[in-house]
Tab-separated table of C-alpha atoms in Angstrom:
chain	number	residue	atom	x	y	z
P	1156	LEU	CA	12.021	-1.115	34.254
P	1157	GLY	CA	13.759	0.946	36.910
P	1158	ARG	CA	14.020	1.416	40.659
P	1159	THR	CA	10.858	3.550	40.670
P	1160	LEU	CA	7.720	2.526	38.801
P	1161	ASP	CA	4.704	4.685	37.978
P	1162	LEU	CA	1.500	3.012	39.091
P	1163	ASP	CA	-0.554	4.379	36.188
P	1164	LEU	CA	1.957	3.051	33.644
P	1165	LEU	CA	2.006	-0.399	35.266
P	1166	GLN	CA	-1.796	-0.511	35.314
P	1167	ALA	CA	-1.953	0.471	31.639
P	1168	MET	CA	0.535	-2.284	30.762
P	1169	ASP	CA	-1.361	-5.010	32.643
P	1170	ALA	CA	-4.088	-6.625	30.527
P	1171	ARG	CA	-5.462	-8.698	33.420
P	1172	PRO	CA	-8.582	-7.785	35.376
P	1173	PRO	CA	-7.877	-4.895	37.797
P	1174	ALA	CA	-8.623	-7.139	40.787
P	1175	ASP	CA	-5.734	-9.448	39.823
P	1176	PHE	CA	-3.378	-6.488	39.493
P	1177	GLU	CA	-4.442	-5.117	42.886
P	1178	ARG	CA	-4.045	-8.539	44.554
P	1179	ASP	CA	-0.506	-9.022	43.228
P	1180	LEU	CA	0.455	-5.444	44.059
P	1181	HIS	CA	-0.839	-5.904	47.607
P	1182	THR	CA	1.255	-9.093	47.936
P	1183	LEU	CA	4.435	-7.287	46.859
P	1184	LEU	CA	3.726	-4.382	49.212
P	1185	GLN	CA	2.979	-6.697	52.145
P	1186	ALA	CA	6.184	-8.654	51.485
P	1187	GLY	CA	8.184	-5.430	51.520
P	1188	VAL	CA	9.464	-5.867	47.990
P	1189	LEU	CA	7.823	-2.603	46.919
P	1190	VAL	CA	6.912	0.546	48.830
P	1191	ARG	CA	4.506	3.327	47.843
P	1192	ASP	CA	6.093	6.633	47.044
P	1193	GLY	CA	4.625	9.922	45.846
P	1194	GLY	CA	6.358	11.403	42.819
P	1195	PRO	CA	6.042	14.246	40.330
P	1196	ARG	CA	3.804	12.102	38.102
P	1197	GLY	CA	1.543	10.816	40.859
P	1198	LEU	CA	1.673	7.616	42.858
P	1199	GLN	CA	4.820	5.601	42.316
P	1200	LEU	CA	6.097	2.281	43.530
P	1201	ALA	CA	9.728	1.806	44.437
P	1202	PHE	CA	11.773	-1.279	45.159
P	1203	ARG	CA	12.611	-1.200	48.856
P	1204	HIS	CA	16.248	-1.892	48.028
P	1205	ALA	CA	18.379	-1.832	44.886
P	1206	LEU	CA	19.308	-5.484	45.500
P	1207	LEU	CA	15.634	-6.426	45.183
P	1208	GLN	CA	15.453	-4.589	41.879
P	1209	ASP	CA	18.594	-6.378	40.674
P	1210	ALA	CA	17.176	-9.752	41.706
P	1211	ALA	CA	13.885	-9.062	39.925
P	1212	ARG	CA	15.685	-7.941	36.776
P	1213	ASP	CA	18.124	-10.844	36.806
P	1214	SER	CA	15.295	-13.353	37.200
P	1215	LEU	CA	14.117	-12.451	33.686
P	1216	VAL	CA	15.851	-13.741	30.580
P	1217	ALA	CA	17.138	-11.044	28.234
P	1218	VAL	CA	14.413	-11.666	25.666
P	1219	ARG	CA	11.685	-11.137	28.270
P	1220	ARG	CA	13.329	-7.931	29.509
P	1221	GLN	CA	13.437	-6.691	25.927
P	1222	GLN	CA	9.745	-7.539	25.486
P	1223	LEU	CA	8.835	-5.614	28.641
P	1224	HIS	CA	10.723	-2.548	27.443
P	1225	ALA	CA	8.912	-2.794	24.099
P	1226	GLN	CA	5.623	-3.012	26.006
P	1227	VAL	CA	6.508	0.187	27.895
P	1228	VAL	CA	7.246	1.917	24.580
P	1229	HIS	CA	3.889	0.813	23.159
P	1230	THR	CA	2.022	1.849	26.314
P	1231	LEU	CA	3.668	5.273	26.415
P	1232	GLN	CA	2.924	5.863	22.728
P	1233	THR	CA	-0.675	4.710	23.139
P	1234	HIS	CA	-1.702	6.260	26.472
P	1235	PHE	CA	0.879	8.849	27.539
P	1236	LEU	CA	1.650	11.188	24.618
P	1237	ALA	CA	1.863	14.255	26.855
P	1238	ARG	CA	4.398	12.444	29.020
P	1239	ILE	CA	6.537	11.705	25.946
P	1240	ASP	CA	6.464	15.407	25.045
P	1241	THR	CA	7.731	16.440	28.464
P	1242	ASP	CA	10.208	13.563	28.888
P	1243	PRO	CA	11.248	12.013	25.566
P	1244	ALA	CA	14.310	10.483	27.247
P	1245	GLU	CA	12.087	8.029	29.112
P	1246	LEU	CA	10.726	6.612	25.865
P	1247	ALA	CA	14.204	6.731	24.299
P	1248	HIS	CA	15.639	4.663	27.157
P	1249	HIS	CA	12.980	1.965	26.893
P	1250	ALA	CA	13.196	1.920	23.079
P	1251	THR	CA	16.978	1.472	23.342
P	1252	GLN	CA	16.553	-1.450	25.743
P	1253	ALA	CA	13.853	-2.929	23.481
P	1254	GLY	CA	16.112	-2.771	20.418
P	1255	LEU	CA	13.776	-0.315	18.646
P	1256	SER	CA	16.607	1.702	17.142
P	1257	ASP	CA	14.722	4.227	15.014
P	1258	VAL	CA	12.325	5.083	17.839
P	1259	ALA	CA	15.224	5.337	20.285
P	1260	VAL	CA	17.313	7.621	18.067
P	1261	ALA	CA	14.381	9.921	17.285
P	1262	HIS	CA	13.571	10.353	20.960
P	1263	TRP	CA	17.167	10.724	22.125
P	1264	ARG	CA	17.369	13.508	19.552
P	1265	ARG	CA	14.144	15.086	20.858
P	1266	ALA	CA	15.459	14.807	24.410
P	1267	GLY	CA	18.718	16.461	23.359
P	1268	GLU	CA	16.872	19.272	21.580
P	1269	ARG	CA	14.635	19.810	24.598
P	1270	ALA	CA	17.579	19.938	26.997
P	1271	LEU	CA	19.446	22.272	24.644
P	1272	ALA	CA	16.434	24.612	24.474
P	1273	GLN	CA	16.400	24.659	28.285
P	1274	LYS	CA	20.157	25.349	28.359
P	1275	SER	CA	20.765	22.068	30.205
P	1276	LEU	CA	23.923	21.459	28.206
P	1277	SER	CA	25.366	18.490	30.097
P	1278	GLU	CA	21.983	16.763	29.906
P	1279	ALA	CA	21.781	17.511	26.167
P	1280	VAL	CA	25.240	15.989	25.633
P	1281	ALA	CA	24.233	12.864	27.576
P	1282	HIS	CA	21.069	12.401	25.495
P	1283	LEU	CA	22.826	13.008	22.175
P	1284	ASP	CA	25.670	10.661	23.125
P	1285	ALA	CA	23.095	7.983	24.011
P	1286	GLY	CA	21.502	8.456	20.599
P	1287	LEU	CA	24.890	8.196	18.888
P	1288	ALA	CA	25.610	4.937	20.722
P	1289	VAL	CA	22.400	3.482	19.278
P	1290	VAL	CA	23.209	4.778	15.788
P	1291	LEU	CA	26.782	3.509	15.773
P	1292	ALA	CA	25.657	0.032	16.816
P	1293	GLN	CA	23.677	-0.262	13.566
P	1294	PRO	CA	25.083	-1.636	10.303
P	1295	PRO	CA	26.214	1.011	7.793
P	1296	SER	CA	23.422	2.558	5.734
P	1297	ALA	CA	22.311	5.909	4.340
P	1298	ARG	CA	19.713	6.108	7.133
P	1299	ARG	CA	22.373	5.538	9.792
P	1300	ASP	CA	24.578	8.246	8.242
P	1301	GLN	CA	21.698	10.718	8.220
P	1302	GLN	CA	20.874	10.010	11.876
P	1303	GLU	CA	24.528	10.320	12.883
P	1304	MET	CA	24.906	13.566	10.951
P	1305	GLN	CA	21.906	15.146	12.661
P	1306	LEU	CA	22.994	14.061	16.138
P	1307	ARG	CA	26.562	15.244	15.594
P	1308	GLY	CA	25.328	18.602	14.316
P	1309	LEU	CA	23.303	19.074	17.495
P	1310	LEU	CA	26.218	17.852	19.584
P	1311	GLY	CA	28.490	20.416	17.921
P	1312	THR	CA	26.030	23.189	18.732
P	1313	THR	CA	25.756	22.013	22.340
P	1314	HIS	CA	29.531	21.891	22.819
P	1315	MET	CA	29.911	25.284	21.140
P	1316	LEU	CA	27.430	26.856	23.565
P	1317	GLY	CA	29.110	25.224	26.545
P	1318	LYS	CA	32.781	25.438	25.631
P	1319	GLY	CA	33.107	27.969	22.809
P	1320	TRP	CA	33.987	27.642	19.133
P	1321	ALA	CA	37.626	26.713	19.795
P	1322	ALA	CA	36.803	23.564	21.768
P	1323	PRO	CA	38.056	20.373	20.093
P	1324	GLU	CA	34.683	18.700	20.717
P	1325	VAL	CA	33.052	21.319	18.478
P	1326	ALA	CA	35.445	20.704	15.615
P	1327	GLN	CA	35.132	16.944	16.009
P	1328	ALA	CA	31.315	16.939	16.020
P	1329	TYR	CA	30.875	19.433	13.174
P	1330	GLY	CA	33.697	17.896	11.163
P	1331	ARG	CA	32.108	14.450	11.232
P	1332	ALA	CA	28.659	15.910	10.478
P	1333	GLN	CA	30.061	17.757	7.458
P	1334	GLN	CA	31.906	14.647	6.302
P	1335	LEU	CA	28.651	12.686	6.385
P	1336	ALA	CA	26.738	15.495	4.672
P	1337	GLY	CA	29.343	15.730	1.922
P	1338	ALA	CA	29.132	12.005	1.233
P	1339	SER	CA	25.321	12.005	1.197
P	1340	ASP	CA	23.332	11.275	-1.942
P	1341	ASP	CA	20.871	13.937	-0.802
P	1342	GLU	CA	21.632	17.231	-2.532
P	1343	ARG	CA	20.402	19.246	0.473
P	1344	TYR	CA	23.037	17.731	2.734
P	1345	ARG	CA	25.820	18.151	0.155
P	1346	ARG	CA	24.951	21.858	-0.237
P	1347	ALA	CA	24.882	22.247	3.539
P	1348	SER	CA	28.289	20.615	3.747
P	1349	MET	CA	29.797	22.938	1.136
P	1350	ALA	CA	28.332	25.943	2.972
P	1351	GLY	CA	29.907	24.726	6.193
P	1352	THR	CA	26.610	24.040	7.931
P	1353	VAL	CA	24.575	20.973	8.673
P	1354	ALA	CA	20.853	20.902	7.873
């Protein structure tokens, strides 16, 4: 789930009695696998070394890793809504790893919009590109086209603010968004395409 783990999130994910959680946590701390670390969201646990994290991750089969990421998504959506509002990229990452495409795309988009509003343009591009990677891995559908169109429209805006209207990335992003809007069965998107904008 990452090199650094939030204690409150791990506790919320663990359905066992708290004493069992505390016992196992104590064992990992005593063995030096994990160390306590203060972070911006409170007490965190960190793997003492990246190799330990890699070994822990590699000891799980892919299906189990995917299940754990899905469990993080569920826990965040159930217990940590304020955290999702301030850091939608965290949920987007776990949803991507869990194979929850619609949730991932929606939150990569939110993360991109948030970064764009904060003028963190390189971060916005990274989030929107991550969302596009999820979208483009899906089979063709009207839903996929709509998601791609929205992400590319935001990406065009981000590149325009960072590089100016003449940048090829702007033309590429807006051009693809308009192509998708023009081919849409939704009249709103076709009108937007003819007007040279993307809804």
